[in-house]
Coordinates of C-alpha atoms (C1' of nucleotides) in Angstrom, one line a residue:
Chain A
X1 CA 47.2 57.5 30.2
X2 CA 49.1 54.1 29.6
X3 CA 45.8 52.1 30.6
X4 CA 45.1 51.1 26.9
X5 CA 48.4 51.1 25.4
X6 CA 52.1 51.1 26.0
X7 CA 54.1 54.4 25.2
X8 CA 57.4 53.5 23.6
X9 CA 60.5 54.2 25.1
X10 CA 60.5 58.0 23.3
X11 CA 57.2 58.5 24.0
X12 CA 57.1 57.9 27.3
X13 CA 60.5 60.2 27.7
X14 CA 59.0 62.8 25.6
X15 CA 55.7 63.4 27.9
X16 CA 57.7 63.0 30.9
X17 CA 60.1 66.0 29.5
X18 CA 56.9 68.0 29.0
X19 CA 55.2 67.3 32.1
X20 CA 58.5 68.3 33.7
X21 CA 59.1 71.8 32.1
X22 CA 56.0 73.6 33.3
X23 CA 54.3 72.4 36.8
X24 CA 53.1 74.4 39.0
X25 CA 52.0 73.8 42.3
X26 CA 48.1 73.9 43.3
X27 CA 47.1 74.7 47.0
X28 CA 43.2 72.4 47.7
X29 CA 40.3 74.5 46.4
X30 CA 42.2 76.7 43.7
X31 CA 40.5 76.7 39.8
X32 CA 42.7 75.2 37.3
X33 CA 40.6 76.6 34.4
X34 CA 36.8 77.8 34.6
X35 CA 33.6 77.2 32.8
X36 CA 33.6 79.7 29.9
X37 CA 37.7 79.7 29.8
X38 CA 39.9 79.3 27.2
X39 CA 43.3 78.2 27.2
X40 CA 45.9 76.8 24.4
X41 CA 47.4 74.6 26.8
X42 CA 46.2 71.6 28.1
X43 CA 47.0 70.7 31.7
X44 CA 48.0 67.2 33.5
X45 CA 47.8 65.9 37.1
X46 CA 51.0 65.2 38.1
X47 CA 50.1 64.3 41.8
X48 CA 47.2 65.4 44.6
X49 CA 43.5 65.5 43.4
X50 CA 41.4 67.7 41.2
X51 CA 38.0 67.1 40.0
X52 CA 35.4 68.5 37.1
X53 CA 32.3 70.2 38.9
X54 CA 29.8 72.5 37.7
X55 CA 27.8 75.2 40.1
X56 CA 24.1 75.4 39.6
X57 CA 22.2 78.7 39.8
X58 CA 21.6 78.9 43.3
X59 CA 25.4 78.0 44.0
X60 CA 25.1 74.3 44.7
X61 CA 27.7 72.0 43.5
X62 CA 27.7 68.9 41.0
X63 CA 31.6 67.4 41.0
X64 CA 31.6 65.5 37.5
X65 CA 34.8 63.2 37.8
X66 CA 37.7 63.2 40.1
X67 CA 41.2 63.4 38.0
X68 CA 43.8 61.5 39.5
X69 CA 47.7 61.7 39.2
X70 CA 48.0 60.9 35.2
X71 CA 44.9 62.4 34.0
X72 CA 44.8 65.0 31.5
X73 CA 42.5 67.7 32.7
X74 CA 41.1 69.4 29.3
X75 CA 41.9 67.6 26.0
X76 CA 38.6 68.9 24.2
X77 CA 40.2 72.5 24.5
X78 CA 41.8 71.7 20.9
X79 CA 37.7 71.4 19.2
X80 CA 35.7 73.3 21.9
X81 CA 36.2 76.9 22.2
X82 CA 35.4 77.0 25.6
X83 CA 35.2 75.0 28.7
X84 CA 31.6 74.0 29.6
X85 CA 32.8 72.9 33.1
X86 CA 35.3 74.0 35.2
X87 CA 38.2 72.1 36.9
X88 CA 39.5 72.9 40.8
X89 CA 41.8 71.1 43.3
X90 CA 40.6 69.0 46.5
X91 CA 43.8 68.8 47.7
X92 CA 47.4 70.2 47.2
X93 CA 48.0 69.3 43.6
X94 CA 51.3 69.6 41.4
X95 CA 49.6 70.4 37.4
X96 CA 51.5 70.4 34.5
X97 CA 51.1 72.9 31.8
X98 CA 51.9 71.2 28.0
X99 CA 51.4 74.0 25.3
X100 CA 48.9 72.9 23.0
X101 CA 51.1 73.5 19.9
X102 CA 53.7 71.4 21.3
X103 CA 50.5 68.9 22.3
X104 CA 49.3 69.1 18.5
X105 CA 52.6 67.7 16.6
X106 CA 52.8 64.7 19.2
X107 CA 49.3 64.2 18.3
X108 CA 50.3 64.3 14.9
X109 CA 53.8 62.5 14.7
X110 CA 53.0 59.6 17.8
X111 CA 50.5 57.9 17.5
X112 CA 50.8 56.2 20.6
X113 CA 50.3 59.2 22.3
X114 CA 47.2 60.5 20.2
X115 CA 46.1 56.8 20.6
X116 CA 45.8 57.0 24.5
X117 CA 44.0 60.6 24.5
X118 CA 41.3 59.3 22.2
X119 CA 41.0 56.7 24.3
X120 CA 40.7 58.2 27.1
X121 CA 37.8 60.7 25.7
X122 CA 35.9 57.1 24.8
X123 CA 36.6 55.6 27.7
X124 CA 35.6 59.3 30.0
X125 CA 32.4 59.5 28.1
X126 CA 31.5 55.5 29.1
X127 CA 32.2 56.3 32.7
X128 CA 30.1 58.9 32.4
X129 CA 27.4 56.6 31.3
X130 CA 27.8 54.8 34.0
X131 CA 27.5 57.6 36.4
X132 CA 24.0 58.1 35.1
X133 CA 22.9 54.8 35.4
X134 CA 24.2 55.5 39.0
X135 CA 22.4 58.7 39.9
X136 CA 19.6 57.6 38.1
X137 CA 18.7 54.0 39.5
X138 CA 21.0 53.3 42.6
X139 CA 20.2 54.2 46.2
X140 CA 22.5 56.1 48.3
X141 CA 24.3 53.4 50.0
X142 CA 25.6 51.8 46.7
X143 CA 26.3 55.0 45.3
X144 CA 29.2 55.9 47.8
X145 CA 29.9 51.9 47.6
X146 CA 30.4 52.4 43.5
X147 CA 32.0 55.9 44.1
X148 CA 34.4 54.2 46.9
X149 CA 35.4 51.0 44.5
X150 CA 35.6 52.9 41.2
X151 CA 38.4 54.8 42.7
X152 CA 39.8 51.5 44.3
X153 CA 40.5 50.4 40.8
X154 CA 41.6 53.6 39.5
X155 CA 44.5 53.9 42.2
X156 CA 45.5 50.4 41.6
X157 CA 45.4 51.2 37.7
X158 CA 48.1 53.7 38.4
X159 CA 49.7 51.9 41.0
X160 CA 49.1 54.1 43.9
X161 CA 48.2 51.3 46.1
X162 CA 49.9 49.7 48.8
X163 CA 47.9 46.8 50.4
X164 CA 44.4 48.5 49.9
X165 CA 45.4 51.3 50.9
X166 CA 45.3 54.5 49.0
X167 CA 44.7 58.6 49.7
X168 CA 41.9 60.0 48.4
X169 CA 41.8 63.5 50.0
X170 CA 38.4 64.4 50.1
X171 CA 35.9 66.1 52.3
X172 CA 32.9 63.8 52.8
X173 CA 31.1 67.7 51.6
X174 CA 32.7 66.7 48.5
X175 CA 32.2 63.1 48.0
X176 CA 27.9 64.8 49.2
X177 CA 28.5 67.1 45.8
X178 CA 30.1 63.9 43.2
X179 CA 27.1 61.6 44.5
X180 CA 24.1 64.1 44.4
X181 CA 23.6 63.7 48.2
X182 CA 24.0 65.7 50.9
X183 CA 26.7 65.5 53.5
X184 CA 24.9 64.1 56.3
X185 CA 23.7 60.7 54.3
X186 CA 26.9 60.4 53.1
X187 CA 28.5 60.3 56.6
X188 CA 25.5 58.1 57.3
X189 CA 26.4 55.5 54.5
X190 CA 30.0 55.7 55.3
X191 CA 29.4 54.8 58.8
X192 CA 26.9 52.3 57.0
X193 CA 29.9 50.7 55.3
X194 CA 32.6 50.6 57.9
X195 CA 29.8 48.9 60.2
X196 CA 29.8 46.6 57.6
X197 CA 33.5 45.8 57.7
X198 CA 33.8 46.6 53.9
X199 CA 35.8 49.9 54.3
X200 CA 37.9 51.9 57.1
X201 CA 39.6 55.1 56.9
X202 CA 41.5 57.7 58.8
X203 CA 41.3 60.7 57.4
X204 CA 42.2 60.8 53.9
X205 CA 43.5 57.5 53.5
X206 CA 40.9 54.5 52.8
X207 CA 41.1 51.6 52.8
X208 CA 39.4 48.6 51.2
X209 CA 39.0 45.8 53.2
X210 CA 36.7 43.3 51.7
X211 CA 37.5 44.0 48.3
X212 CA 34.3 41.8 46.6
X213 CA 32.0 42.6 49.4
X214 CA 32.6 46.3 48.4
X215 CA 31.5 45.0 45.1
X216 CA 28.5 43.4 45.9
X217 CA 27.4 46.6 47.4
X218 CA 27.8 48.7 44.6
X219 CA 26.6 46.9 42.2
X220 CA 29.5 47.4 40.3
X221 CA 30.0 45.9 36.3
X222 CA 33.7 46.8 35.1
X223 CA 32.7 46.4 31.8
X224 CA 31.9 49.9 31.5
X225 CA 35.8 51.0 32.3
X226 CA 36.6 48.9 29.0
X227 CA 40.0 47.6 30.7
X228 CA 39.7 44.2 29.0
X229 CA 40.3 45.6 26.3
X230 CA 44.0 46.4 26.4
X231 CA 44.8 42.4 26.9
X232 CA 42.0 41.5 24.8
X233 CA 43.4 43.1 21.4
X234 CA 47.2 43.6 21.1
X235 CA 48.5 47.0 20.7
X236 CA 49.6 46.7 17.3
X237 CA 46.1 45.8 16.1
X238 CA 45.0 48.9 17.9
X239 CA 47.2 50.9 16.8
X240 CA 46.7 49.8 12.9
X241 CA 43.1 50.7 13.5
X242 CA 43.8 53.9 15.1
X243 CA 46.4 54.4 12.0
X244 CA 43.8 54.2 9.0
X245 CA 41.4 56.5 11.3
X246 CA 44.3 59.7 11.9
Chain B
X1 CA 25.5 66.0 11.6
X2 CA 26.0 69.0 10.3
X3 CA 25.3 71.3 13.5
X4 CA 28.7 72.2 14.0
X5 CA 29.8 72.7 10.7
X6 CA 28.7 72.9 7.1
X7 CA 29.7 70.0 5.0
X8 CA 30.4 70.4 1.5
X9 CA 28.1 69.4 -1.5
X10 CA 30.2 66.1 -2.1
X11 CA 30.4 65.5 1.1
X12 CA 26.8 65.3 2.0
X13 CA 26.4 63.7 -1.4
X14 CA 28.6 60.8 -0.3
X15 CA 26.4 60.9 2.9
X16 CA 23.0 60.9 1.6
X17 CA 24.1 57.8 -0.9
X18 CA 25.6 56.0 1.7
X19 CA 22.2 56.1 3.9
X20 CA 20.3 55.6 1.0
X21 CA 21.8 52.4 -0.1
X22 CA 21.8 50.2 3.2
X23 CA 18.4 51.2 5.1
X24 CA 16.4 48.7 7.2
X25 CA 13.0 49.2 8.6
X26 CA 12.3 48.4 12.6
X27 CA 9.5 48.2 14.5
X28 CA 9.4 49.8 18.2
X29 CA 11.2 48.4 20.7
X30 CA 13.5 46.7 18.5
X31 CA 17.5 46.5 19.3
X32 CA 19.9 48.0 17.0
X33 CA 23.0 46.9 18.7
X34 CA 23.5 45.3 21.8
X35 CA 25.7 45.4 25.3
X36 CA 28.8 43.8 24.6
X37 CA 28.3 42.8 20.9
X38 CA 30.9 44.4 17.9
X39 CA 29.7 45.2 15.0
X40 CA 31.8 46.8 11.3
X41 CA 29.3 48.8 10.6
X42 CA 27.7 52.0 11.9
X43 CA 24.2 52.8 12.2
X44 CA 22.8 56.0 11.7
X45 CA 18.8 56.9 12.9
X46 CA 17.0 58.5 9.8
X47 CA 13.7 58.5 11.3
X48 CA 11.8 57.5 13.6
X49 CA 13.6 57.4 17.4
X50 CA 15.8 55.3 19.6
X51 CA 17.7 55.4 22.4
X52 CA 21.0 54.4 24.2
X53 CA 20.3 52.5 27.6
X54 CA 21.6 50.0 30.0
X55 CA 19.6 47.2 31.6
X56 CA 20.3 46.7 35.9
X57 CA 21.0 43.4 37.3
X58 CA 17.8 43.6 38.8
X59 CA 15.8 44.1 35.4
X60 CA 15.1 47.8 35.5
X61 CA 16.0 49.9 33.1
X62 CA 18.7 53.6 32.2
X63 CA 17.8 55.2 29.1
X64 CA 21.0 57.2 28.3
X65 CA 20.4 59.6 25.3
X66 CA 17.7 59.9 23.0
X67 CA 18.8 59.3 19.5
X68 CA 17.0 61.1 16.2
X69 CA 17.3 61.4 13.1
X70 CA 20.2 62.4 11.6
X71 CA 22.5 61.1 15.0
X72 CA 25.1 58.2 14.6
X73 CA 24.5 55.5 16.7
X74 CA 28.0 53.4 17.6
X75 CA 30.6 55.4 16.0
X76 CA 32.8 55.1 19.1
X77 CA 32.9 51.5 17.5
X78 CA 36.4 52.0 15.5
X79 CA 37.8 52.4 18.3
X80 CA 36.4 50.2 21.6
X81 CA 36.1 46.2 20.9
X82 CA 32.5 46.1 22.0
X83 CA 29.9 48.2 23.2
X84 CA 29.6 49.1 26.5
X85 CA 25.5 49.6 26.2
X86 CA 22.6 48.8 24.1
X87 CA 20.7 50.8 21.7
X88 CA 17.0 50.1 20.7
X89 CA 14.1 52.0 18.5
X90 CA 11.1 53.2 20.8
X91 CA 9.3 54.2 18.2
X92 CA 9.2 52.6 14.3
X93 CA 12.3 53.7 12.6
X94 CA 14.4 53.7 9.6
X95 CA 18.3 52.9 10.2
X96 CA 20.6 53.1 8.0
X97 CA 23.8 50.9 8.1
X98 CA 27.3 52.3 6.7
X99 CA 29.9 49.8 6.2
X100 CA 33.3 50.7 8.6
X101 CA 35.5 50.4 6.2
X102 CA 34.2 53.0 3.9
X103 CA 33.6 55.1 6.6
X104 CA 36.8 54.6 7.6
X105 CA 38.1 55.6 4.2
X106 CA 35.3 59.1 4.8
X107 CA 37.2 59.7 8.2
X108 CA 40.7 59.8 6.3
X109 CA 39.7 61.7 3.1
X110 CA 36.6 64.3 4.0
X111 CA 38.1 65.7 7.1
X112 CA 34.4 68.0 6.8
X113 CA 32.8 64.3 8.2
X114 CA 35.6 63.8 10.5
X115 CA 34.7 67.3 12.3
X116 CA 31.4 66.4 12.2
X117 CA 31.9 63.1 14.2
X118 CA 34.5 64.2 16.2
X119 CA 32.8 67.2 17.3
X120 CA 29.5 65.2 17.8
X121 CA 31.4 63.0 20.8
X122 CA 32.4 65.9 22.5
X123 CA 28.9 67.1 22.7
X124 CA 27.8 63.5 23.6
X125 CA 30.2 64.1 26.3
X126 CA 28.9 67.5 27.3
X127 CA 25.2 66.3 27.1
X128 CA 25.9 63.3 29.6
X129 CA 27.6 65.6 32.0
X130 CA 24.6 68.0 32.4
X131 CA 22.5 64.9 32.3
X132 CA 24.5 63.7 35.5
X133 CA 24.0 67.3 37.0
X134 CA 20.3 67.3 36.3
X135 CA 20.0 63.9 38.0
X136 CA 21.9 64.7 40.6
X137 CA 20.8 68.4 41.7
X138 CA 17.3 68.8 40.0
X139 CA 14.2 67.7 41.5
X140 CA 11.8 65.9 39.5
X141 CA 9.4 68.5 38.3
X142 CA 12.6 70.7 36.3
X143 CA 14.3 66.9 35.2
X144 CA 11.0 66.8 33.1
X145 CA 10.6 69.8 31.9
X146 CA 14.7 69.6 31.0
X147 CA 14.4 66.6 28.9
X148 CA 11.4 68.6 26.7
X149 CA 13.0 71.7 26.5
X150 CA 16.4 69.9 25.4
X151 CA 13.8 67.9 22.9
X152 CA 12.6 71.2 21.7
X153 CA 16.5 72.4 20.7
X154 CA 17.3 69.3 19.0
X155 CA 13.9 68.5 17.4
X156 CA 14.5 72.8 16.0
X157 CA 18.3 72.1 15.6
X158 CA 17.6 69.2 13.1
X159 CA 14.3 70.9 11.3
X160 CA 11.1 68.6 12.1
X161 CA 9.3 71.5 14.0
X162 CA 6.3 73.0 12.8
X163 CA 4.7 76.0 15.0
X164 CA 6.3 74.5 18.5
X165 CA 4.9 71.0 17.7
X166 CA 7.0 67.9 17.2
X167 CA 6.7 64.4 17.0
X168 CA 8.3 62.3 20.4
X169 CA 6.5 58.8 20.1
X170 CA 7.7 58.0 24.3
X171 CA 5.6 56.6 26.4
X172 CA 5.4 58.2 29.9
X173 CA 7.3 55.1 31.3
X174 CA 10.4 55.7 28.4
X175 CA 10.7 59.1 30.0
X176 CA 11.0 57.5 33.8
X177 CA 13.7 55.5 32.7
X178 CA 15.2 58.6 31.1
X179 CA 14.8 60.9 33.9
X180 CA 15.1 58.2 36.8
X181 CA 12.0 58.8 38.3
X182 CA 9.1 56.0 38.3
X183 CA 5.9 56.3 35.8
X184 CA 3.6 57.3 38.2
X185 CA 5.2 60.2 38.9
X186 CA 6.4 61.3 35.3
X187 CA 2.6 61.6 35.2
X188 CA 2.1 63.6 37.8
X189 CA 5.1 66.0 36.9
X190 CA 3.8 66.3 33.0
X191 CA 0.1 67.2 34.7
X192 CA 1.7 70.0 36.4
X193 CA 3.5 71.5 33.6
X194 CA 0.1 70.9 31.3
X195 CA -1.7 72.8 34.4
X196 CA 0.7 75.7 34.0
X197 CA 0.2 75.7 30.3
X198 CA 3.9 75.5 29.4
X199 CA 3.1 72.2 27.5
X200 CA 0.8 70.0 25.8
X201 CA 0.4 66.7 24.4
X202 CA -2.1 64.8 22.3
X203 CA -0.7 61.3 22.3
X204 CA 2.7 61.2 20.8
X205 CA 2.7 64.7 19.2
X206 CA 4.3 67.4 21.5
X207 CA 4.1 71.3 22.2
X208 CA 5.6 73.6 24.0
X209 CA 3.2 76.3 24.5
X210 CA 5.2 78.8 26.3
X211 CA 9.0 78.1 25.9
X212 CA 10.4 80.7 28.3
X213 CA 8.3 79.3 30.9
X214 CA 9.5 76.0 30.1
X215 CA 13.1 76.9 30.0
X216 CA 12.5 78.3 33.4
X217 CA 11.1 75.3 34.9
X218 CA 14.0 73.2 33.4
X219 CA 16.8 75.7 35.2
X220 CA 18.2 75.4 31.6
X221 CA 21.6 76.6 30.6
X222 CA 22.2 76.1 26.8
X223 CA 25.8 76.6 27.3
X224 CA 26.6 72.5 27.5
X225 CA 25.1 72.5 24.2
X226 CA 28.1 74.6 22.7
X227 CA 25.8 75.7 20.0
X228 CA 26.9 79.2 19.6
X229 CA 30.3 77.3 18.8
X230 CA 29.5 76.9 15.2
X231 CA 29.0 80.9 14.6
X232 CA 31.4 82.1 17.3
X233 CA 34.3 79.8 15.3
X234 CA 34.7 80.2 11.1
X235 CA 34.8 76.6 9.8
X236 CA 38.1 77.2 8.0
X237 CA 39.3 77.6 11.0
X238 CA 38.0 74.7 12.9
X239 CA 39.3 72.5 9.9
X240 CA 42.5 73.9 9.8
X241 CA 42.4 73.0 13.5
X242 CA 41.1 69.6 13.3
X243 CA 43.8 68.9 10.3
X244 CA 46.6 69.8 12.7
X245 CA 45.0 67.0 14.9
X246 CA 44.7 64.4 12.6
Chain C
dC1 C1' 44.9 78.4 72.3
dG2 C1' 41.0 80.6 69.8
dA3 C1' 39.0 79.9 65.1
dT4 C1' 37.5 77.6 61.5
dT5 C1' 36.6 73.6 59.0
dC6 C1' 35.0 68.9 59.2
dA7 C1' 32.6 64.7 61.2
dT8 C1' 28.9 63.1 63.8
dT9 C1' 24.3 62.7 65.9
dG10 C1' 19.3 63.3 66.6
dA11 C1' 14.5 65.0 65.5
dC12 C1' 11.6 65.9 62.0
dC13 C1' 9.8 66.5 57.3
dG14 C1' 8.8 65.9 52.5
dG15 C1' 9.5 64.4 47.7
dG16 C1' 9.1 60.7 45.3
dA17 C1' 8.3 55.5 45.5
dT18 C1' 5.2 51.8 46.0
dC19 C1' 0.9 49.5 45.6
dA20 C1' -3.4 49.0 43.6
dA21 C1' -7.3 49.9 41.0
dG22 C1' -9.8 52.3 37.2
dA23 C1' -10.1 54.7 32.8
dA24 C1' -8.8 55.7 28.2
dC25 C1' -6.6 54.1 24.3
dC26 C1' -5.1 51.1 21.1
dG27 C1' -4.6 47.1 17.3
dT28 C1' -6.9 42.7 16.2
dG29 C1' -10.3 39.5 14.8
dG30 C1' -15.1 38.1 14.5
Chain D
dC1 C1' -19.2 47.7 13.2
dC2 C1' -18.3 46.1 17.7
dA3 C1' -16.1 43.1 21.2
dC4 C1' -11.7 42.0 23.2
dG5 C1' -7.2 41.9 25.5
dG6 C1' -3.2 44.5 26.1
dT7 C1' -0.8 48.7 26.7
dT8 C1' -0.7 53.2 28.5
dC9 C1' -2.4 56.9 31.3
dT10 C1' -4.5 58.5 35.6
dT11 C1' -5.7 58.7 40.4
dG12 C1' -5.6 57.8 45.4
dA13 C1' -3.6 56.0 49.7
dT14 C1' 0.4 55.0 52.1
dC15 C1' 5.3 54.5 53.1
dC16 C1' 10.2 55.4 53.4
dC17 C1' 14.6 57.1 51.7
dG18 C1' 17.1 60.9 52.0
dG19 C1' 16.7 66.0 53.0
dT20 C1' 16.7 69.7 56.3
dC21 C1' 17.8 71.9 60.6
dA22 C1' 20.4 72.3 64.5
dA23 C1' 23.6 71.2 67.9
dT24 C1' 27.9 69.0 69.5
dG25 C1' 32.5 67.0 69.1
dA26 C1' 36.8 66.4 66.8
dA27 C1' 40.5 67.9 64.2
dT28 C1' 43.4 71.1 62.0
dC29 C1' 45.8 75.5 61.7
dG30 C1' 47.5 80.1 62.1

DNA sequence: CGATTCATTGACCGGGATCAAGAACCGTGG
DNA sequence: CCACGGTTCTTGATCCCGGTCAATGAATCG
């Protein structure tokens, strides 16, 4: 949540106080909230994996995003009345639970805070974009490659990286369902890439090892994940726009 | 604009004057705003149609959303330093241009507009995420018939339809680059649903002759559109909400 | 140590891409 | 009014990426 702009001190003690109060722990596989579902409180990945999928008619799966450790899961649950996707676990997950009255007067009295969520919903719905342009023009090898090196970047944004290592606990069933593919091709493109020399992994922990060769494959532009922006404008000008919009 | 909620008489006063005062005339194929540029104002599409999209390194193109009258083109501008995709006419248009700050000052004081907008990105948001399970799932013949029958909805949602006609000035190749699927075989797919009489076309004028059918075709669930929202919810109370939020 | 899930491999098939060539439909100027 | 060059639509032949089906290991777990 920090990607764009720096909590203060209280803010950043404040959230963490939340977060703290109500987690509960997720086994892999368990619903955190459904299609159709409404709840008044929002919920936060604390640690593990959980992603946004939607089941077709005849049962097949699309996974939308994967939320990582720091994500907030369903923000729009203040304006929608219902969830229009639902949200699981891929791995053991601890979730925290922040009532969404409690949730309303932070959005209301820190603006840091309500800053980094409507970010966050600008910055979801570009990667989004992006995720079409995938699915709609890239071949199958570059779509695992963009899949594998967007999540590169997203660990090292929240500094869950050692080296270029990092776990990313998913079935390759699962990566099959984010990518529109089916299982076999994907192992075939994994195999594809660690051929290749560009990735390795042993079970759930990948690792990157030619970082801009990764890149190449992918066909990846970061301009999309907007994170020049938080050097590009300082925070005060941000948050004096932010301030005559809320 | 106004699908979610009902604006007031002042309010879509203000509205109408604003559009009225700075209008410009394009030609197809024109570009309203571009990848990467900024610009204070916003644009808004008042006839005609255009489209978001993305151009490939290697030339080809991603049309994103279709865009007509009535929708906002950049609003997510006050917030992001640049944009992180282009947005052209395919058809001749009329745009109008509304200065940021004054809609800035709308945002703060007419919290009716501010639902409208803020409720219009979260359906952005939902409409990319069931385009990214329609690209990813569906097969060619129901992405086609998806993208009319959501055409239909929106075309009846903002009041251009007469019988089930309405004007969609694309060319077949647009629709490729909207559905991800090559030219040749757009045709082929809009053949078949002309053979089973759920559509028709006479150049750029559309009908859906049998919109069950249709519907069928597209595997289409109008839930993403969270249209029943706007009964299901009173607007005093989605106000009330959205004034505890900003 | 059985049972179940997950990764891997091979053979084969088909949806949609690609390439190429006509046909129909423009707006434009003579 | 017609001739025209440029889009756009249509059709056919062929190819290939990725899907499907099925079987075999490998790994994990009660």
């Amino acid at each position: 949540m920090e990607q764009f702009t720096s909590f203060s001190e209280e803010d950043r003690k404040l959230l963490n106080e939340l977060a703290f109060k109500r987690q509960r722990q997720y086994g892999a596989g368990e619903d955190i909230i459904r299609e159709g579902e409404h709840s008044s409180d929002i919920h936060l990945v604390l640690s593990g994996l959980a992603c946004r999928y939607k089941i077709l008619e005849d049962g097949r799966r699309q996974i939308l995003a994967f939320l990582v450790a720091g994500d907030p899961c369903d923000s729009e649950i203040f304006i929608l009345k219902e969830m229009d996707h639902s949200i699981c676990t891929l791995a053991p997950s601890v979730i925290a639970s922040i009532s969404g009255g409690i949730m309303r007067d932070l959005l209301l009295n820190r603006p840091g805070i309500a800053l980094a969520l409507w970010w966050g919903t600008l910055q979801d719905e570009s990667v989004l974009r992006e995720r079409i342009v995938d699915h709609g023009r890239r071949d199958a090898y570059s779509r695992i490659a963009f899949l594998i090196y967007e999540m590169l970047l997203r660990m090292r944004a929240v500094g869950v990286i050692e080296d270029q290592h990092f776990e990313f606990p998913v079935t390759q069933a699962d990566l099959a369902d984010a990518t529109g593919l089916t299982p076999v091709h994907v192992n075939r493109m994994i195999q594809r890439l660690r051929e290749e020399k560009l990735i390795a992994n042993e079970g759930k922990r990948w690792t990157v090892l030619d970082p801009a060769g990764l890149r190449e494959a992918a066909h990846f532009n970061p301009n999309y994940l907007h994170l020049d922006r938080a050097q590009a404008e300082p925070d005060s000008n941000v948050a004096k726009r932010l301030k005559g919009l809320i």
